[in-house]
mmCIF file of N, CA and C in Angstrom:
data_model
loop_
_atom_site.group_PDB
_atom_site.id
_atom_site.type_symbol
_atom_site.label_atom_id
_atom_site.label_comp_id
_atom_site.label_asym_id
_atom_site.label_seq_id
_atom_site.Cartn_x
_atom_site.Cartn_y
_atom_site.Cartn_z
ATOM 1 N N MET B 1 5.490 17.546 18.257
ATOM 2 C CA MET B 1 4.915 16.504 17.434
ATOM 3 C C MET B 1 5.270 15.150 18.048
ATOM 4 N N THR B 2 4.269 14.278 18.129
ATOM 5 C CA THR B 2 4.475 12.920 18.591
ATOM 6 C C THR B 2 4.278 11.977 17.413
ATOM 7 N N ILE B 3 5.227 11.090 17.214
ATOM 8 C CA ILE B 3 5.147 10.124 16.123
ATOM 9 C C ILE B 3 4.937 8.739 16.714
ATOM 10 N N LYS B 4 3.940 8.054 16.190
ATOM 11 C CA LYS B 4 3.635 6.688 16.608
ATOM 12 C C LYS B 4 3.915 5.762 15.433
ATOM 13 N N LYS B 5 4.608 4.663 15.677
ATOM 14 C CA LYS B 5 4.925 3.696 14.629
ATOM 15 C C LYS B 5 3.894 2.565 14.637
ATOM 16 N N ILE B 6 3.482 2.144 13.456
ATOM 17 C CA ILE B 6 2.483 1.092 13.300
ATOM 18 C C ILE B 6 3.110 -0.090 12.571
ATOM 19 N N THR B 7 3.044 -1.254 13.189
ATOM 20 C CA THR B 7 3.531 -2.490 12.574
ATOM 21 C C THR B 7 2.554 -3.612 12.916
ATOM 22 N N PRO B 8 1.553 -3.868 12.056
ATOM 23 C CA PRO B 8 0.610 -4.956 12.325
ATOM 24 C C PRO B 8 1.320 -6.303 12.439
ATOM 25 N N ALA B 9 0.927 -7.081 13.426
ATOM 26 C CA ALA B 9 1.555 -8.385 13.668
ATOM 27 C C ALA B 9 1.356 -9.357 12.508
ATOM 28 N N THR B 10 0.315 -9.168 11.711
ATOM 29 C CA THR B 10 0.024 -10.104 10.622
ATOM 30 C C THR B 10 0.809 -9.822 9.347
ATOM 31 N N LEU B 11 1.522 -8.693 9.303
ATOM 32 C CA LEU B 11 2.298 -8.350 8.114
ATOM 33 C C LEU B 11 3.780 -8.623 8.338
ATOM 34 N N TYR B 12 4.540 -8.576 7.264
ATOM 35 C CA TYR B 12 5.977 -8.790 7.373
ATOM 36 C C TYR B 12 6.599 -7.682 8.222
ATOM 37 N N ASP B 13 7.672 -8.000 8.886
ATOM 38 C CA ASP B 13 8.364 -7.061 9.760
ATOM 39 C C ASP B 13 9.257 -6.150 8.923
ATOM 40 N N GLY B 14 8.997 -4.858 8.966
ATOM 41 C CA GLY B 14 9.785 -3.907 8.201
ATOM 42 C C GLY B 14 11.080 -3.485 8.883
ATOM 43 N N ALA B 15 11.264 -3.868 10.152
ATOM 44 C CA ALA B 15 12.445 -3.434 10.911
ATOM 45 C C ALA B 15 13.772 -3.753 10.206
ATOM 46 N N PRO B 16 13.935 -4.948 9.595
ATOM 47 C CA PRO B 16 15.203 -5.213 8.922
ATOM 48 C C PRO B 16 15.503 -4.232 7.783
ATOM 49 N N PHE B 17 14.465 -3.541 7.307
ATOM 50 C CA PHE B 17 14.633 -2.567 6.230
ATOM 51 C C PHE B 17 14.637 -1.134 6.770
ATOM 52 N N GLY B 18 14.568 -1.002 8.096
ATOM 53 C CA GLY B 18 14.565 0.316 8.707
ATOM 54 C C GLY B 18 13.260 1.067 8.563
ATOM 55 N N MET B 19 12.145 0.343 8.487
ATOM 56 C CA MET B 19 10.855 0.977 8.251
ATOM 57 C C MET B 19 9.772 0.463 9.183
ATOM 58 N N SER B 20 8.730 1.249 9.318
ATOM 59 C CA SER B 20 7.479 0.832 9.948
ATOM 60 C C SER B 20 6.456 0.728 8.831
ATOM 61 N N GLN B 21 5.405 -0.034 9.038
ATOM 62 C CA GLN B 21 4.354 -0.110 8.023
ATOM 63 C C GLN B 21 3.652 1.240 7.880
ATOM 64 N N ALA B 22 3.613 2.001 8.966
ATOM 65 C CA ALA B 22 3.060 3.358 8.915
ATOM 66 C C ALA B 22 3.613 4.154 10.079
ATOM 67 N N THR B 23 3.568 5.458 9.925
ATOM 68 C CA THR B 23 3.844 6.353 11.033
ATOM 69 C C THR B 23 2.673 7.311 11.140
ATOM 70 N N ILE B 24 2.348 7.648 12.380
ATOM 71 C CA ILE B 24 1.241 8.559 12.638
ATOM 72 C C ILE B 24 1.803 9.808 13.299
ATOM 73 N N ASP B 25 1.397 10.953 12.784
ATOM 74 C CA ASP B 25 1.655 12.225 13.447
ATOM 75 C C ASP B 25 0.415 12.504 14.283
ATOM 76 N N THR B 26 0.530 12.322 15.584
ATOM 77 C CA THR B 26 -0.651 12.449 16.447
ATOM 78 C C THR B 26 -1.166 13.881 16.507
ATOM 79 N N ASP B 27 -0.313 14.873 16.257
ATOM 80 C CA ASP B 27 -0.774 16.266 16.265
ATOM 81 C C ASP B 27 -1.679 16.570 15.077
ATOM 82 N N SER B 28 -1.288 16.128 13.899
ATOM 83 C CA SER B 28 -2.081 16.410 12.697
ATOM 84 C C SER B 28 -3.173 15.374 12.465
ATOM 85 N N GLY B 29 -3.044 14.191 13.080
ATOM 86 C CA GLY B 29 -4.018 13.130 12.845
ATOM 87 C C GLY B 29 -3.863 12.469 11.488
ATOM 88 N N LEU B 30 -2.622 12.450 10.967
ATOM 89 C CA LEU B 30 -2.361 11.829 9.675
ATOM 90 C C LEU B 30 -1.537 10.564 9.831
ATOM 91 N N ALA B 31 -1.876 9.562 9.023
ATOM 92 C CA ALA B 31 -1.102 8.327 8.933
ATOM 93 C C ALA B 31 -0.424 8.303 7.578
ATOM 94 N N LEU B 32 0.884 8.117 7.585
ATOM 95 C CA LEU B 32 1.654 7.964 6.350
ATOM 96 C C LEU B 32 2.011 6.490 6.244
ATOM 97 N N ILE B 33 1.462 5.844 5.239
ATOM 98 C CA ILE B 33 1.562 4.389 5.126
ATOM 99 C C ILE B 33 2.619 4.021 4.098
ATOM 100 N N SER B 34 3.565 3.200 4.538
ATOM 101 C CA SER B 34 4.642 2.745 3.660
ATOM 102 C C SER B 34 4.074 1.969 2.488
ATOM 103 N N GLY B 35 4.868 1.899 1.422
ATOM 104 C CA GLY B 35 4.457 1.134 0.260
ATOM 105 C C GLY B 35 4.151 -0.304 0.638
ATOM 106 N N GLN B 36 2.944 -0.732 0.315
ATOM 107 C CA GLN B 36 2.500 -2.094 0.622
ATOM 108 C C GLN B 36 2.637 -2.959 -0.619
ATOM 109 N N VAL B 37 3.177 -4.143 -0.425
ATOM 110 C CA VAL B 37 3.358 -5.121 -1.487
ATOM 111 C C VAL B 37 2.681 -6.417 -1.069
ATOM 112 N N ALA B 38 2.573 -7.338 -1.986
ATOM 113 C CA ALA B 38 1.898 -8.615 -1.714
ATOM 114 C C ALA B 38 2.887 -9.648 -1.197
ATOM 115 N N TRP B 39 3.555 -9.326 -0.083
ATOM 116 C CA TRP B 39 4.510 -10.248 0.519
ATOM 117 C C TRP B 39 3.873 -10.998 1.663
ATOM 118 N N ASN B 40 4.369 -12.223 1.903
ATOM 119 C CA ASN B 40 4.008 -12.949 3.111
ATOM 120 C C ASN B 40 5.001 -12.564 4.212
ATOM 121 N N SER B 41 4.893 -13.179 5.368
ATOM 122 C CA SER B 41 5.764 -12.812 6.493
ATOM 123 C C SER B 41 7.232 -13.188 6.265
ATOM 124 N N SER B 42 7.503 -13.981 5.225
ATOM 125 C CA SER B 42 8.886 -14.351 4.874
ATOM 126 C C SER B 42 9.433 -13.501 3.735
ATOM 127 N N TYR B 43 8.777 -12.376 3.449
ATOM 128 C CA TYR B 43 9.212 -11.432 2.416
ATOM 129 C C TYR B 43 9.147 -12.028 1.013
ATOM 130 N N GLN B 44 8.253 -12.973 0.808
ATOM 131 C CA GLN B 44 8.091 -13.606 -0.494
ATOM 132 C C GLN B 44 6.800 -13.122 -1.143
ATOM 133 N N VAL B 45 6.845 -12.917 -2.456
ATOM 134 C CA VAL B 45 5.653 -12.527 -3.210
ATOM 135 C C VAL B 45 4.677 -13.687 -3.206
ATOM 136 N N LYS B 46 3.426 -13.380 -2.907
ATOM 137 C CA LYS B 46 2.410 -14.427 -2.816
ATOM 138 C C LYS B 46 1.877 -14.854 -4.185
ATOM 139 N N HIS B 47 1.869 -13.950 -5.158
ATOM 140 C CA HIS B 47 1.273 -14.217 -6.475
ATOM 141 C C HIS B 47 2.188 -13.681 -7.564
ATOM 142 N N LYS B 48 2.054 -14.222 -8.755
ATOM 143 C CA LYS B 48 2.924 -13.830 -9.867
ATOM 144 C C LYS B 48 2.297 -12.797 -10.804
ATOM 145 N N ASP B 49 0.954 -12.663 -10.841
ATOM 146 C CA ASP B 49 0.351 -11.711 -11.773
ATOM 147 C C ASP B 49 -0.004 -10.401 -11.065
ATOM 148 N N ILE B 50 -0.068 -9.331 -11.837
ATOM 149 C CA ILE B 50 -0.209 -7.997 -11.266
ATOM 150 C C ILE B 50 -1.556 -7.787 -10.585
ATOM 151 N N ALA B 51 -2.629 -8.339 -11.114
ATOM 152 C CA ALA B 51 -3.936 -8.157 -10.472
ATOM 153 C C ALA B 51 -3.958 -8.805 -9.091
ATOM 154 N N ALA B 52 -3.427 -10.005 -8.974
ATOM 155 C CA ALA B 52 -3.380 -10.685 -7.677
ATOM 156 C C ALA B 52 -2.443 -9.958 -6.718
ATOM 157 N N GLN B 53 -1.312 -9.446 -7.230
ATOM 158 C CA GLN B 53 -0.419 -8.679 -6.367
ATOM 159 C C GLN B 53 -1.076 -7.372 -5.928
ATOM 160 N N ALA B 54 -1.837 -6.738 -6.810
ATOM 161 C CA ALA B 54 -2.558 -5.516 -6.435
ATOM 162 C C ALA B 54 -3.544 -5.817 -5.320
ATOM 163 N N GLU B 55 -4.251 -6.934 -5.440
ATOM 164 C CA GLU B 55 -5.208 -7.348 -4.400
ATOM 165 C C GLU B 55 -4.485 -7.566 -3.070
ATOM 166 N N GLY B 56 -3.352 -8.250 -3.104
ATOM 167 C CA GLY B 56 -2.583 -8.492 -1.885
ATOM 168 C C GLY B 56 -2.055 -7.208 -1.267
ATOM 169 N N ALA B 57 -1.565 -6.301 -2.101
ATOM 170 C CA ALA B 57 -1.054 -5.022 -1.601
ATOM 171 C C ALA B 57 -2.180 -4.197 -0.977
ATOM 172 N N ILE B 58 -3.340 -4.188 -1.610
ATOM 173 C CA ILE B 58 -4.498 -3.451 -1.068
ATOM 174 C C ILE B 58 -4.927 -4.070 0.259
ATOM 175 N N LYS B 59 -4.972 -5.387 0.342
ATOM 176 C CA LYS B 59 -5.357 -6.048 1.601
ATOM 177 C C LYS B 59 -4.374 -5.673 2.713
ATOM 178 N N ASN B 60 -3.084 -5.637 2.401
ATOM 179 C CA ASN B 60 -2.097 -5.216 3.395
ATOM 180 C C ASN B 60 -2.316 -3.758 3.780
ATOM 181 N N LEU B 61 -2.630 -2.918 2.806
ATOM 182 C CA LEU B 61 -2.932 -1.518 3.084
ATOM 183 C C LEU B 61 -4.127 -1.400 4.022
ATOM 184 N N LEU B 62 -5.170 -2.180 3.786
ATOM 185 C CA LEU B 62 -6.359 -2.155 4.645
ATOM 186 C C LEU B 62 -6.019 -2.597 6.066
ATOM 187 N N THR B 63 -5.136 -3.579 6.192
ATOM 188 C CA THR B 63 -4.692 -4.032 7.517
ATOM 189 C C THR B 63 -3.976 -2.903 8.253
ATOM 190 N N VAL B 64 -3.090 -2.205 7.556
ATOM 191 C CA VAL B 64 -2.371 -1.096 8.181
ATOM 192 C C VAL B 64 -3.335 0.016 8.570
ATOM 193 N N LEU B 65 -4.271 0.348 7.686
ATOM 194 C CA LEU B 65 -5.264 1.384 8.000
ATOM 195 C C LEU B 65 -6.031 1.036 9.271
ATOM 196 N N GLU B 66 -6.500 -0.191 9.364
ATOM 197 C CA GLU B 66 -7.273 -0.619 10.541
ATOM 198 C C GLU B 66 -6.422 -0.540 11.806
ATOM 199 N N THR B 67 -5.191 -1.020 11.740
ATOM 200 C CA THR B 67 -4.295 -0.985 12.900
ATOM 201 C C THR B 67 -3.994 0.453 13.322
ATOM 202 N N ALA B 68 -3.957 1.362 12.352
ATOM 203 C CA ALA B 68 -3.656 2.764 12.622
ATOM 204 C C ALA B 68 -4.878 3.563 13.063
ATOM 205 N N ASN B 69 -6.044 2.906 13.165
ATOM 206 C CA ASN B 69 -7.304 3.583 13.496
ATOM 207 C C ASN B 69 -7.728 4.530 12.374
ATOM 208 N N SER B 70 -7.721 3.993 11.157
ATOM 209 C CA SER B 70 -8.175 4.734 9.996
ATOM 210 C C SER B 70 -9.022 3.793 9.147
ATOM 211 N N SER B 71 -9.346 4.218 7.932
ATOM 212 C CA SER B 71 -10.173 3.385 7.059
ATOM 213 C C SER B 71 -10.013 3.834 5.615
ATOM 214 N N VAL B 72 -10.586 3.066 4.717
ATOM 215 C CA VAL B 72 -10.570 3.404 3.294
ATOM 216 C C VAL B 72 -11.178 4.786 3.071
ATOM 217 N N ALA B 73 -12.234 5.097 3.782
ATOM 218 C CA ALA B 73 -12.907 6.385 3.609
ATOM 219 C C ALA B 73 -12.014 7.563 3.975
ATOM 220 N N ASN B 74 -10.971 7.325 4.753
ATOM 221 C CA ASN B 74 -10.082 8.392 5.207
ATOM 222 C C ASN B 74 -8.824 8.554 4.363
ATOM 223 N N ILE B 75 -8.680 7.745 3.305
ATOM 224 C CA ILE B 75 -7.490 7.866 2.460
ATOM 225 C C ILE B 75 -7.547 9.185 1.704
ATOM 226 N N LEU B 76 -6.486 9.958 1.841
ATOM 227 C CA LEU B 76 -6.384 11.228 1.135
ATOM 228 C C LEU B 76 -5.630 11.081 -0.179
ATOM 229 N N GLN B 77 -4.612 10.232 -0.174
ATOM 230 C CA GLN B 77 -3.775 10.084 -1.353
ATOM 231 C C GLN B 77 -3.237 8.671 -1.459
ATOM 232 N N LEU B 78 -3.217 8.158 -2.681
ATOM 233 C CA LEU B 78 -2.580 6.878 -2.995
ATOM 234 C C LEU B 78 -1.519 7.115 -4.053
ATOM 235 N N ARG B 79 -0.413 6.422 -3.902
ATOM 236 C CA ARG B 79 0.593 6.361 -4.960
ATOM 237 C C ARG B 79 0.783 4.894 -5.293
ATOM 238 N N ILE B 80 0.672 4.594 -6.569
ATOM 239 C CA ILE B 80 0.816 3.219 -7.024
ATOM 240 C C ILE B 80 2.039 3.149 -7.923
ATOM 241 N N TYR B 81 2.990 2.321 -7.512
ATOM 242 C CA TYR B 81 4.210 2.109 -8.284
ATOM 243 C C TYR B 81 4.086 0.759 -8.976
ATOM 244 N N ILE B 82 4.229 0.749 -10.285
ATOM 245 C CA ILE B 82 4.093 -0.485 -11.056
ATOM 246 C C ILE B 82 5.372 -0.715 -11.845
ATOM 247 N N TYR B 83 5.902 -1.937 -11.693
ATOM 248 C CA TYR B 83 7.045 -2.333 -12.503
ATOM 249 C C TYR B 83 6.556 -2.441 -13.938
ATOM 250 N N VAL B 84 7.126 -1.637 -14.811
ATOM 251 C CA VAL B 84 6.588 -1.498 -16.163
ATOM 252 C C VAL B 84 7.438 -2.242 -17.182
ATOM 253 N N ARG B 85 6.757 -3.074 -17.919
ATOM 254 C CA ARG B 85 7.291 -3.658 -19.153
ATOM 255 C C ARG B 85 6.310 -3.208 -20.217
ATOM 256 N N GLY B 86 6.641 -2.216 -20.989
ATOM 257 C CA GLY B 86 5.700 -1.642 -21.945
ATOM 258 C C GLY B 86 5.119 -0.345 -21.386
ATOM 259 N N GLU B 87 3.841 -0.136 -21.573
ATOM 260 C CA GLU B 87 3.177 1.097 -21.164
ATOM 261 C C GLU B 87 2.474 0.928 -19.825
ATOM 262 N N LEU B 88 2.528 1.956 -18.989
ATOM 263 C CA LEU B 88 1.847 1.939 -17.696
ATOM 264 C C LEU B 88 0.353 1.666 -17.882
ATOM 265 N N ALA B 89 -0.254 2.260 -18.901
ATOM 266 C CA ALA B 89 -1.690 2.091 -19.151
ATOM 267 C C ALA B 89 -2.073 0.616 -19.338
ATOM 268 N N ASP B 90 -1.186 -0.177 -19.899
ATOM 269 C CA ASP B 90 -1.472 -1.605 -20.088
ATOM 270 C C ASP B 90 -1.672 -2.307 -18.744
ATOM 271 N N HIS B 91 -0.955 -1.875 -17.733
ATOM 272 C CA HIS B 91 -1.036 -2.494 -16.417
ATOM 273 C C HIS B 91 -2.181 -1.911 -15.594
ATOM 274 N N MET B 92 -2.452 -0.631 -15.773
ATOM 275 C CA MET B 92 -3.532 0.016 -15.015
ATOM 276 C C MET B 92 -4.881 -0.628 -15.328
ATOM 277 N N GLU B 93 -5.042 -1.144 -16.543
ATOM 278 C CA GLU B 93 -6.287 -1.825 -16.903
ATOM 279 C C GLU B 93 -6.548 -3.028 -15.992
ATOM 280 N N LYS B 94 -5.505 -3.638 -15.485
ATOM 281 C CA LYS B 94 -5.642 -4.786 -14.591
ATOM 282 C C LYS B 94 -5.755 -4.357 -13.138
ATOM 283 N N VAL B 95 -5.188 -3.201 -12.803
ATOM 284 C CA VAL B 95 -5.143 -2.728 -11.413
ATOM 285 C C VAL B 95 -6.396 -1.950 -11.031
ATOM 286 N N VAL B 96 -6.919 -1.140 -11.933
ATOM 287 C CA VAL B 96 -8.065 -0.278 -11.609
ATOM 288 C C VAL B 96 -9.267 -1.076 -11.090
ATOM 289 N N PRO B 97 -9.658 -2.200 -11.699
ATOM 290 C CA PRO B 97 -10.788 -2.951 -11.142
ATOM 291 C C PRO B 97 -10.554 -3.406 -9.697
ATOM 292 N N VAL B 98 -9.319 -3.761 -9.362
ATOM 293 C CA VAL B 98 -8.990 -4.158 -7.988
ATOM 294 C C VAL B 98 -9.163 -2.960 -7.048
ATOM 295 N N LEU B 99 -8.702 -1.798 -7.479
ATOM 296 C CA LEU B 99 -8.884 -0.588 -6.672
ATOM 297 C C LEU B 99 -10.355 -0.294 -6.454
ATOM 298 N N LEU B 100 -11.140 -0.333 -7.519
ATOM 299 C CA LEU B 100 -12.567 -0.033 -7.404
ATOM 300 C C LEU B 100 -13.280 -1.019 -6.476
ATOM 301 N N ASP B 101 -12.930 -2.285 -6.554
ATOM 302 C CA ASP B 101 -13.543 -3.295 -5.685
ATOM 303 C C ASP B 101 -13.225 -3.062 -4.216
ATOM 304 N N ASN B 102 -12.034 -2.554 -3.917
ATOM 305 C CA ASN B 102 -11.591 -2.420 -2.530
ATOM 306 C C ASN B 102 -11.762 -1.028 -1.943
ATOM 307 N N LEU B 103 -11.804 -0.003 -2.773
ATOM 308 C CA LEU B 103 -11.911 1.356 -2.257
ATOM 309 C C LEU B 103 -13.339 1.872 -2.188
ATOM 310 N N GLY B 104 -14.267 1.162 -2.811
ATOM 311 C CA GLY B 104 -15.665 1.586 -2.744
ATOM 312 C C GLY B 104 -15.836 2.992 -3.279
ATOM 313 N N THR B 105 -16.533 3.819 -2.518
ATOM 314 C CA THR B 105 -16.800 5.180 -2.964
ATOM 315 C C THR B 105 -15.685 6.157 -2.614
ATOM 316 N N SER B 106 -14.674 5.698 -1.896
ATOM 317 C CA SER B 106 -13.523 6.547 -1.592
ATOM 318 C C SER B 106 -12.808 6.868 -2.898
ATOM 319 N N ARG B 107 -12.571 8.123 -3.143
ATOM 320 C CA ARG B 107 -11.882 8.520 -4.374
ATOM 321 C C ARG B 107 -10.710 9.423 -4.002
ATOM 322 N N PRO B 108 -9.642 8.845 -3.462
ATOM 323 C CA PRO B 108 -8.495 9.661 -3.041
ATOM 324 C C PRO B 108 -7.741 10.215 -4.242
ATOM 325 N N ALA B 109 -6.933 11.212 -3.980
ATOM 326 C CA ALA B 109 -5.986 11.659 -4.998
ATOM 327 C C ALA B 109 -5.113 10.446 -5.336
ATOM 328 N N LEU B 110 -4.838 10.233 -6.611
ATOM 329 C CA LEU B 110 -4.160 9.013 -7.039
ATOM 330 C C LEU B 110 -3.087 9.345 -8.060
ATOM 331 N N THR B 111 -1.926 8.754 -7.869
ATOM 332 C CA THR B 111 -0.842 8.887 -8.827
ATOM 333 C C THR B 111 -0.352 7.496 -9.180
ATOM 334 N N GLY B 112 -0.292 7.190 -10.461
ATOM 335 C CA GLY B 112 0.273 5.936 -10.949
ATOM 336 C C GLY B 112 1.643 6.215 -11.532
ATOM 337 N N ILE B 113 2.646 5.485 -11.071
ATOM 338 C CA ILE B 113 4.018 5.740 -11.478
ATOM 339 C C ILE B 113 4.643 4.450 -12.005
ATOM 340 N N GLY B 114 5.121 4.472 -13.210
ATOM 341 C CA GLY B 114 5.844 3.337 -13.767
ATOM 342 C C GLY B 114 7.290 3.393 -13.322
ATOM 343 N N VAL B 115 7.803 2.286 -12.825
ATOM 344 C CA VAL B 115 9.180 2.239 -12.328
ATOM 345 C C VAL B 115 9.944 1.093 -12.977
ATOM 346 N N ALA B 116 11.267 1.187 -12.931
ATOM 347 C CA ALA B 116 12.129 0.168 -13.531
ATOM 348 C C ALA B 116 12.312 -1.046 -12.641
ATOM 349 N N SER B 117 12.116 -0.877 -11.316
ATOM 350 C CA SER B 117 12.235 -2.010 -10.408
ATOM 351 C C SER B 117 11.570 -1.672 -9.080
ATOM 352 N N LEU B 118 11.282 -2.713 -8.315
ATOM 353 C CA LEU B 118 10.733 -2.570 -6.963
ATOM 354 C C LEU B 118 11.596 -3.399 -6.015
ATOM 355 N N ALA B 119 11.089 -3.707 -4.834
ATOM 356 C CA ALA B 119 11.890 -4.311 -3.765
ATOM 357 C C ALA B 119 12.535 -5.648 -4.143
ATOM 358 N N THR B 120 11.830 -6.473 -4.895
ATOM 359 C CA THR B 120 12.396 -7.747 -5.352
ATOM 360 C C THR B 120 12.055 -7.929 -6.828
ATOM 361 N N VAL B 121 12.711 -8.847 -7.491
ATOM 362 C CA VAL B 121 12.455 -9.056 -8.919
ATOM 363 C C VAL B 121 11.043 -9.565 -9.184
ATOM 364 N N ASP B 122 10.416 -10.210 -8.196
ATOM 365 C CA ASP B 122 9.061 -10.725 -8.368
ATOM 366 C C ASP B 122 7.975 -9.725 -7.987
ATOM 367 N N THR B 123 8.347 -8.605 -7.388
ATOM 368 C CA THR B 123 7.369 -7.612 -6.953
ATOM 369 C C THR B 123 6.989 -6.728 -8.139
ATOM 370 N N LEU B 124 5.682 -6.704 -8.452
ATOM 371 C CA LEU B 124 5.196 -5.970 -9.615
ATOM 372 C C LEU B 124 4.493 -4.662 -9.254
ATOM 373 N N ILE B 125 4.034 -4.524 -7.996
ATOM 374 C CA ILE B 125 3.256 -3.353 -7.623
ATOM 375 C C ILE B 125 3.484 -3.022 -6.150
ATOM 376 N N GLU B 126 3.479 -1.739 -5.843
ATOM 377 C CA GLU B 126 3.614 -1.249 -4.475
ATOM 378 C C GLU B 126 2.653 -0.073 -4.326
ATOM 379 N N ILE B 127 1.922 -0.047 -3.210
ATOM 380 C CA ILE B 127 0.906 0.992 -3.010
ATOM 381 C C ILE B 127 1.139 1.663 -1.665
ATOM 382 N N GLU B 128 1.315 2.997 -1.687
ATOM 383 C CA GLU B 128 1.473 3.753 -0.455
ATOM 384 C C GLU B 128 0.329 4.745 -0.326
ATOM 385 N N ALA B 129 0.100 5.231 0.898
ATOM 386 C CA ALA B 129 -1.047 6.107 1.129
ATOM 387 C C ALA B 129 -0.779 7.111 2.237
ATOM 388 N N VAL B 130 -1.570 8.169 2.211
ATOM 389 C CA VAL B 130 -1.684 9.118 3.309
ATOM 390 C C VAL B 130 -3.166 9.122 3.678
ATOM 391 N N ALA B 131 -3.441 8.970 4.973
ATOM 392 C CA ALA B 131 -4.840 8.912 5.407
ATOM 393 C C ALA B 131 -5.032 9.676 6.706
ATOM 394 N N LYS B 132 -6.237 10.172 6.892
ATOM 395 C CA LYS B 132 -6.613 10.767 8.167
ATOM 396 C C LYS B 132 -6.943 9.648 9.142
ATOM 397 N N LEU B 133 -6.744 9.914 10.416
ATOM 398 C CA LEU B 133 -7.163 8.964 11.439
ATOM 399 C C LEU B 133 -8.648 9.135 11.685
ATOM 400 N N ASN B 134 -9.288 8.099 12.219
ATOM 401 C CA ASN B 134 -10.675 8.234 12.634
ATOM 402 C C ASN B 134 -10.746 9.283 13.738
ATOM 403 N N SER B 135 -11.831 9.966 13.856
ATOM 404 C CA SER B 135 -11.937 11.083 14.787
ATOM 405 C C SER B 135 -11.875 10.654 16.247
ATOM 406 N N SER B 136 -12.021 9.368 16.539
ATOM 407 C CA SER B 136 -11.986 8.899 17.932
ATOM 408 C C SER B 136 -10.586 8.887 18.522
ATOM 409 N N GLN B 137 -9.543 9.060 17.680
ATOM 410 C CA GLN B 137 -8.164 9.024 18.201
ATOM 411 C C GLN B 137 -7.684 10.429 18.477
#
């Protein structure tokens, strides 16, 4: 098995945390994408509300997919971690429209998980994925 690490230059550097934005198993043709958050290159949250953070996390996910030679259509599974105050369903109402706008007709397996905390106190959502690579790789 050969593992390739993916770290898009436009995203924050995961090395200080011991991570890559994604790893690719070249034998299976799968990309495992680390949880994406709405951080800038200085590890700061760009927005304070969950819908805007969901949009930022999805945009970062799309950047990683493109760098890894994959696409939204190739996403097999998404896991969405939401910092919960109250019920998870209350937050999903704000997140689902963002997903639908960005995922188009792709309907990956999806798990929504309410958590007590994420990477920073301002981080409200984190999205990770497993995707197939485009067939050209």
